[in-house]
Coordinates of C-alpha atoms and ligand atoms in Angstrom, one line a residue:
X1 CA -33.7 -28.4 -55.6
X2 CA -33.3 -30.6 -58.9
X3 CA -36.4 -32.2 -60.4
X4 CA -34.9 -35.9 -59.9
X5 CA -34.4 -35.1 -56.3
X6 CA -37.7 -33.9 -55.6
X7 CA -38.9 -36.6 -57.1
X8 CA -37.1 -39.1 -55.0
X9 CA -38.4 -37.3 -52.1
X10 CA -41.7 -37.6 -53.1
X11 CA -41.5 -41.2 -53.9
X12 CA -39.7 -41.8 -50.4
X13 CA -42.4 -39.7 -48.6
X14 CA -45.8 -40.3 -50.5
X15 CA -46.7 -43.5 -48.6
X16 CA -45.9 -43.1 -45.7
X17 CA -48.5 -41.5 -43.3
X18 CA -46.9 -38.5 -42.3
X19 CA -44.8 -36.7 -43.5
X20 CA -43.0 -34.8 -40.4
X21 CA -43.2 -35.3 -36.8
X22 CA -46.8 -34.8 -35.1
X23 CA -49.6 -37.2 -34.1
X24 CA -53.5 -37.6 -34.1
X25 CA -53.9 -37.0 -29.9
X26 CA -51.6 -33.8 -30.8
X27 CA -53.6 -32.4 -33.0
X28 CA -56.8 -33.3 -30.9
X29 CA -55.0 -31.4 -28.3
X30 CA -54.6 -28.3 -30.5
X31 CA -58.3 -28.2 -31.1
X32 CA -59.3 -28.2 -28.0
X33 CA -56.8 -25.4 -26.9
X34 CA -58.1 -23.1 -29.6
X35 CA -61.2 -23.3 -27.8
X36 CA -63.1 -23.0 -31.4
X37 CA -66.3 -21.6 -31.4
X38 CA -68.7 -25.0 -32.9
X39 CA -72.0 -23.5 -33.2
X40 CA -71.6 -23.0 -37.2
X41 CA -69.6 -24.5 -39.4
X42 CA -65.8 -23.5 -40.0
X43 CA -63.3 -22.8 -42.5
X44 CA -60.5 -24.4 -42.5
X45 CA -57.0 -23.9 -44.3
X46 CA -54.5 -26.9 -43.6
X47 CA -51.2 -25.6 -45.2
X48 CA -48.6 -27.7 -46.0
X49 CA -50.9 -30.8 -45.4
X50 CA -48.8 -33.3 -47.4
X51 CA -50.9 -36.5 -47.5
X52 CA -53.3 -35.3 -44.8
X53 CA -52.5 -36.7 -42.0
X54 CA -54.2 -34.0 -39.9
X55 CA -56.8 -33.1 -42.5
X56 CA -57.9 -36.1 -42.0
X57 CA -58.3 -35.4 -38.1
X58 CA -60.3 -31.8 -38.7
X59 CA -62.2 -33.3 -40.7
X60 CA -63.5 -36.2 -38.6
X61 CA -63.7 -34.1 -35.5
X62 CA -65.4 -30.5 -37.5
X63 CA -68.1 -29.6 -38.6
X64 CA -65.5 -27.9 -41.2
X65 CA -65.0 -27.1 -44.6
X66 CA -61.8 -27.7 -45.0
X67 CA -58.8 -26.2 -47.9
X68 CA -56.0 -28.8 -48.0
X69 CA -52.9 -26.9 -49.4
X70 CA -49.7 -28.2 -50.6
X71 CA -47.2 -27.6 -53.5
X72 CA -47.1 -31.5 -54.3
X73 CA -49.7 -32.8 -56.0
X74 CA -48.5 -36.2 -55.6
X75 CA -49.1 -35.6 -52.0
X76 CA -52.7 -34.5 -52.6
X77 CA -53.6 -37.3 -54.9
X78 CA -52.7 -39.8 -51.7
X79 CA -55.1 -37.4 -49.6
X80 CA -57.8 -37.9 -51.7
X81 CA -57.4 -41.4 -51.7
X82 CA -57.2 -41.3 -47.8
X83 CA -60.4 -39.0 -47.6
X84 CA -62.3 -41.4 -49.3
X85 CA -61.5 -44.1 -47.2
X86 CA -62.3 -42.1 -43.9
X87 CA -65.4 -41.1 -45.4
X88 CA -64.7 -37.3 -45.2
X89 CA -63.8 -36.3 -48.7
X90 CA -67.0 -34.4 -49.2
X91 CA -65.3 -32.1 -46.3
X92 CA -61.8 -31.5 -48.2
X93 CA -61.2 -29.3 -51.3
X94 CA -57.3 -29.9 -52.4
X95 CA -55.5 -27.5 -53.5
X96 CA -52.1 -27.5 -55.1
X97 CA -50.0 -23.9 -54.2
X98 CA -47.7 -22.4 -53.0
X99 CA -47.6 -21.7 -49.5
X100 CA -46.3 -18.1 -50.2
X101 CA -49.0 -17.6 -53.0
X102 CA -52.4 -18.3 -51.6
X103 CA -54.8 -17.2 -53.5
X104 CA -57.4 -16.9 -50.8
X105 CA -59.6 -13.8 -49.3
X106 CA -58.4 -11.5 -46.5
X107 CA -60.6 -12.7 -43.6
X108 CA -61.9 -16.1 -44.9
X109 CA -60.8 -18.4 -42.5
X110 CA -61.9 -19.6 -39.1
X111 CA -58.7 -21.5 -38.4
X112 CA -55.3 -21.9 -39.9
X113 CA -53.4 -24.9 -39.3
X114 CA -49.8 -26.2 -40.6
X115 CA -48.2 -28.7 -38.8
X116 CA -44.5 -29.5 -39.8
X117 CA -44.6 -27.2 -42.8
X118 CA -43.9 -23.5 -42.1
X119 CA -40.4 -23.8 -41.8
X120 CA -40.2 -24.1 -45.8
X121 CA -40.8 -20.5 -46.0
X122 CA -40.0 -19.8 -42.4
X123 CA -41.7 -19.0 -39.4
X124 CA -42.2 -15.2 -39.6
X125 CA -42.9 -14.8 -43.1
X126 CA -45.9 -17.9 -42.7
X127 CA -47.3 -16.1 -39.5
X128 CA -47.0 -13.0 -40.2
X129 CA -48.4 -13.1 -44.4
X130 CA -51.0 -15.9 -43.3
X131 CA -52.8 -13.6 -41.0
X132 CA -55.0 -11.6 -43.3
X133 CA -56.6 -14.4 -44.4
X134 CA -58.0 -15.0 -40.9
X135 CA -61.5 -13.6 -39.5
X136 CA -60.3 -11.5 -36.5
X137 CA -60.8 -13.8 -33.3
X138 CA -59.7 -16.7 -35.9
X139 CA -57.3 -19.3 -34.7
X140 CA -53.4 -20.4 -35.7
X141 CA -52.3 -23.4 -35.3
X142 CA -49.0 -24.2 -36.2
X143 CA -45.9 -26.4 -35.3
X144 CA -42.3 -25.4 -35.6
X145 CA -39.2 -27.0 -35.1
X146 CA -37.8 -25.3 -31.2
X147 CA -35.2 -25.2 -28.6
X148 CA -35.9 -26.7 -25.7
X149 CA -32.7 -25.0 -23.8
X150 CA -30.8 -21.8 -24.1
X151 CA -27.4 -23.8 -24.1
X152 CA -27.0 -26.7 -26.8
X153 CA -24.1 -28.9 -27.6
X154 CA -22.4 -27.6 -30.3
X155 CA -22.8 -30.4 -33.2
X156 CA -26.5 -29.8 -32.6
X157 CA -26.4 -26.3 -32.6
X158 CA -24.2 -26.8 -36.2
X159 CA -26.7 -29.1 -37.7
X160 CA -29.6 -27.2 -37.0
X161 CA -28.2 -23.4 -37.7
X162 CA -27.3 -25.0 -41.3
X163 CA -30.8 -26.6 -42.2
X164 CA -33.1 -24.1 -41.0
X165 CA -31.3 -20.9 -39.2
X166 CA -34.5 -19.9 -37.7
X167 CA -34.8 -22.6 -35.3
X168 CA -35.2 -21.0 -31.9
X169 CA -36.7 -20.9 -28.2
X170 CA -40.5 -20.7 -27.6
X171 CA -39.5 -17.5 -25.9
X172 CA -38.5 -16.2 -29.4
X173 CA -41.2 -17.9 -30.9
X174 CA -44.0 -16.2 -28.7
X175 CA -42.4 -12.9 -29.3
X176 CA -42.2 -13.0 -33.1
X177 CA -46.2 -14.0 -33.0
X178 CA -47.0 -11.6 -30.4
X179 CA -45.0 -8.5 -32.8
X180 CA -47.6 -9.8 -35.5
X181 CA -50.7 -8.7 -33.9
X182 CA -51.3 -12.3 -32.8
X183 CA -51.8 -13.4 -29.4
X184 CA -50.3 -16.6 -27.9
X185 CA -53.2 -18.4 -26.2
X186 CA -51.2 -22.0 -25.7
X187 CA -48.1 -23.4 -26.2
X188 CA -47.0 -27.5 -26.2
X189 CA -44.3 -29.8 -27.0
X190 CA -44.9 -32.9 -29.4
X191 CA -43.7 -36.0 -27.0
X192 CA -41.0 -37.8 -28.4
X193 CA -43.4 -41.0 -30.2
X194 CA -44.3 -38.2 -32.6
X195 CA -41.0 -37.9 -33.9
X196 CA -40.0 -42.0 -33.3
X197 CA -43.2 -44.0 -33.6
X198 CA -44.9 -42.0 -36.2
X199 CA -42.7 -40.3 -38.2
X200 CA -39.0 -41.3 -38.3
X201 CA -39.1 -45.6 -38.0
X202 CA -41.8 -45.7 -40.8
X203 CA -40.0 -43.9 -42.6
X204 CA -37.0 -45.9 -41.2
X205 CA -38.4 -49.0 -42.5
X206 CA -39.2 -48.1 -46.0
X207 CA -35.4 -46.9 -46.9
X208 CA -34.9 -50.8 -48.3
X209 CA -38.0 -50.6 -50.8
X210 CA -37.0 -47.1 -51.3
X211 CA -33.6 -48.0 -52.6
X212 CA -34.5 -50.9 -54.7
X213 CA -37.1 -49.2 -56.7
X214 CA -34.7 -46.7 -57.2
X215 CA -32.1 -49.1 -58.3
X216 CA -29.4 -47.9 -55.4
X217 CA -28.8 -45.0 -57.3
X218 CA -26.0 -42.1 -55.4
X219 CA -29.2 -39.9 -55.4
X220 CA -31.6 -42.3 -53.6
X221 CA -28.1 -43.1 -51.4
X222 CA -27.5 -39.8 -50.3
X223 CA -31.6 -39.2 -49.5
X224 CA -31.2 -42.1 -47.0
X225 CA -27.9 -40.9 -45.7
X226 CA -29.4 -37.4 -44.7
X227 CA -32.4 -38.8 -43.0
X228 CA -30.2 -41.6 -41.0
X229 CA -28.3 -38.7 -40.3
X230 CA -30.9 -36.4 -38.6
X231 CA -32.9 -39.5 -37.3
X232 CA -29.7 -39.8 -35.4
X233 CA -29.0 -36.8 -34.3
X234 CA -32.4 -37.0 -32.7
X235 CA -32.0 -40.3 -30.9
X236 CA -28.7 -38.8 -29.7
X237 CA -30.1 -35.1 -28.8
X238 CA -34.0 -35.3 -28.1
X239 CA -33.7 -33.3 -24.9
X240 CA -32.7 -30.2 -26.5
X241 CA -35.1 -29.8 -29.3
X242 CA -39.0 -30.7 -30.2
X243 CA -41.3 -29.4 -32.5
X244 CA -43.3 -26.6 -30.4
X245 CA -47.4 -26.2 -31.3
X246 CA -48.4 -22.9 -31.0
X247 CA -51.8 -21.4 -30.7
X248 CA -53.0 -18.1 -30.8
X249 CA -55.7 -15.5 -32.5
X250 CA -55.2 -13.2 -34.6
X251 CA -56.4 -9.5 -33.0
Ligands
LIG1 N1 -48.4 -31.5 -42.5 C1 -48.0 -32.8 -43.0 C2 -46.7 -32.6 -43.9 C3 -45.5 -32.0 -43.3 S1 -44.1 -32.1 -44.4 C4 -47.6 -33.7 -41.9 O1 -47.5 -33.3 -40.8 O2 -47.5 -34.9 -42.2 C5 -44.1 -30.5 -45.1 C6 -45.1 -30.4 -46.3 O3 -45.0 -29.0 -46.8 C7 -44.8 -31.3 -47.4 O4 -46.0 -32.0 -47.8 C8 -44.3 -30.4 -48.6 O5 -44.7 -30.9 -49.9 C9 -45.0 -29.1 -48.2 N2 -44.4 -27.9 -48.8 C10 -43.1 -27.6 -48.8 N3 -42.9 -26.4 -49.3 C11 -44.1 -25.9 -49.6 C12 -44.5 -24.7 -50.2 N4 -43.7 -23.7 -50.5 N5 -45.9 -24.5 -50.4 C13 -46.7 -25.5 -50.1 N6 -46.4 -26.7 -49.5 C14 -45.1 -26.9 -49.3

C-alpha cells in the first residue's frame, strides 16, 4: 500500500473507537469462556489492538500485564491517550511491530487476544506462528471474518474471495486450529450492533470531516467509496457472514 494511502487510513480510522467490528459485552464474553485461571496475575498480548478498544477492556477487568501490539504508531499514541483516561495505563506497555515479527519469548503469555486483526497476515499463519509464545494451557482469543452458510449469493461470494480469500466456515475454522495443536473450547458470533452500532455508522458519520480535511482529494474519494461499499454489502448480506470469536488453548 502507498504511504499517502496509509496515511489517509490512518487519519480516517485513528479517532474513531474501533477500528473493526467487535464490542465491550463481546469481549467480556470471550473472557469468561476462556475460563482464565485469576489467582495470579496474567500476561497478556493484544495483537493488532489499534487504538485499544479491547485493551482497554482486559485491562479493566485483569489483573493483567498487558503488551498492546500494533504496526501503527499513530494508533498506539491514541491508546495511550485512552489508558490514561481509564486509569489503566500503568497496566499497558505499547508496542509498535509487526504482527509477523514479534519479538517475544516462546511461552510467555497467558493469553493471546486479536480481535479484527489476524486476517492481515491471515488466519493460519497468526494461529499457527502465535502459538509458541503461549504457556501450554494458555488461551487464544481471536475474531475472524466467517461464513455463516455453505451456499452464498454470488456477488458476496465475489467480494469477499477478492479481499481476503481465506474467509471461511467455522467448520474450517475449528479444523485449521484444531491441526495446530490447539483445542477449540468455544465458538460465537459478534451480533450485528458490533458491525452497525459500533463500528461501521461512526465510521459512517465521520466520512464528511474526513473529506474536508483532506480537501476532497480522489484518494480520500475512493477510501470512502470502498467502505460505503462494503458497509453495503453488509446491510444488504448480514445473514451470510459475521465475524466468528474463537477460543481455545494451546496443548
Ligand atoms: N483490534 C482493534 C483493531 C482492529 S483493525 C479493534 O478491534 O478495534 C486491525 C488492526 O491491525 C489495525 O489497528 C492495524 O493497524 C493493525 N495491523 C494491520 N496489519 C498489521 C501487522 N502486520 N502487524 C501489526 N498490526 C497490524
Amino acid at each position: 500500500m502507498e504511504d499517502l494511502q496509509i496515511q489517509l487510513l490512518i487519519d480516517l480510522h485513528r479517532s474513531n473507537f474501533r477500528q473493526g467490528p467487535g464490542g465491550e459485552a463481546e469481549t467480556k464474553q470471550a473472557l469468561k469462556l476462556a475460563g482464565l485461571d485469576k489467582s495470579h496475575p496474567l500476561k497478556i498480548a493484544d495483537i493488532g489492538c489499534g487504538t485499544g478498544a479491547s485493551t482497554v477492556v482486559l485491562a479493566r477487568e485483569l489483573d493483567a500485564e498487558i503488551t498492546a501490539v500494533d504496526f501503527l504508531p499513530e494508533f498506539l499514541e491514541e491508546l495511550q491517550i485512552r489508558s490514561k483516561k481509564e486509569g489503566v495505563a500503568e497496566k499497558i506497555t505499547p508496542l509498535s511491530c509487526s504482527m509477523d515479527a514479534l519479538p517475544f519469548s516462546e511461552e510467555e503469555f497467558d493469553v493471546i487476544l486479536s480481535e479484527g486483526a489476524v486476517y492481515n497476515i491471515g488466519f493460519e499463519t497468526g494461529i499457527s506462528s502465535w502459538r509458541r509464545f503461549l504457556k501450554p494451557g494458555g488461551k487464544l482469543i481471536v475474531s475472524e471474518i466467517t461464513w455463516l452458510s455453505a451456499a452464498r449469493p454470488s456477488e458476496l461470494q465475489a467480494y469477499w474471495k477478492g479481499e481476503y480469500p481465506e474467509i471461511d466456515l467455522a467448520s474450517a475454522k475449528i479444523e485449521i486450529l484444531e491441526r495446530h495443536h490447539y483445542s477449540p473450547e468455544a465458538y460465537f458470533l459478534l451480533p450485528s450492533h458490533c458491525w452497525l452500532e459500533n463500528y461501521y455508522h461512526p465510521m459512517r458519520s465521520s466520512f464528511d470531516a474526513f473529506l474536508a480535511r483532506n480537501h476532497q482529494s480522489a484518494q480520500a474519494k475512493e477510501i470512502v467509496a470502498c467502505e460505503k461499499a462494503e458497509i453495503a454489502l453488509y446491510e444488504k448480506y448480514r445473514d451470510y457472514y459475521s465475524y466468528g470469536v474463537y477460543i481455545a488453548k494451546r496443548i
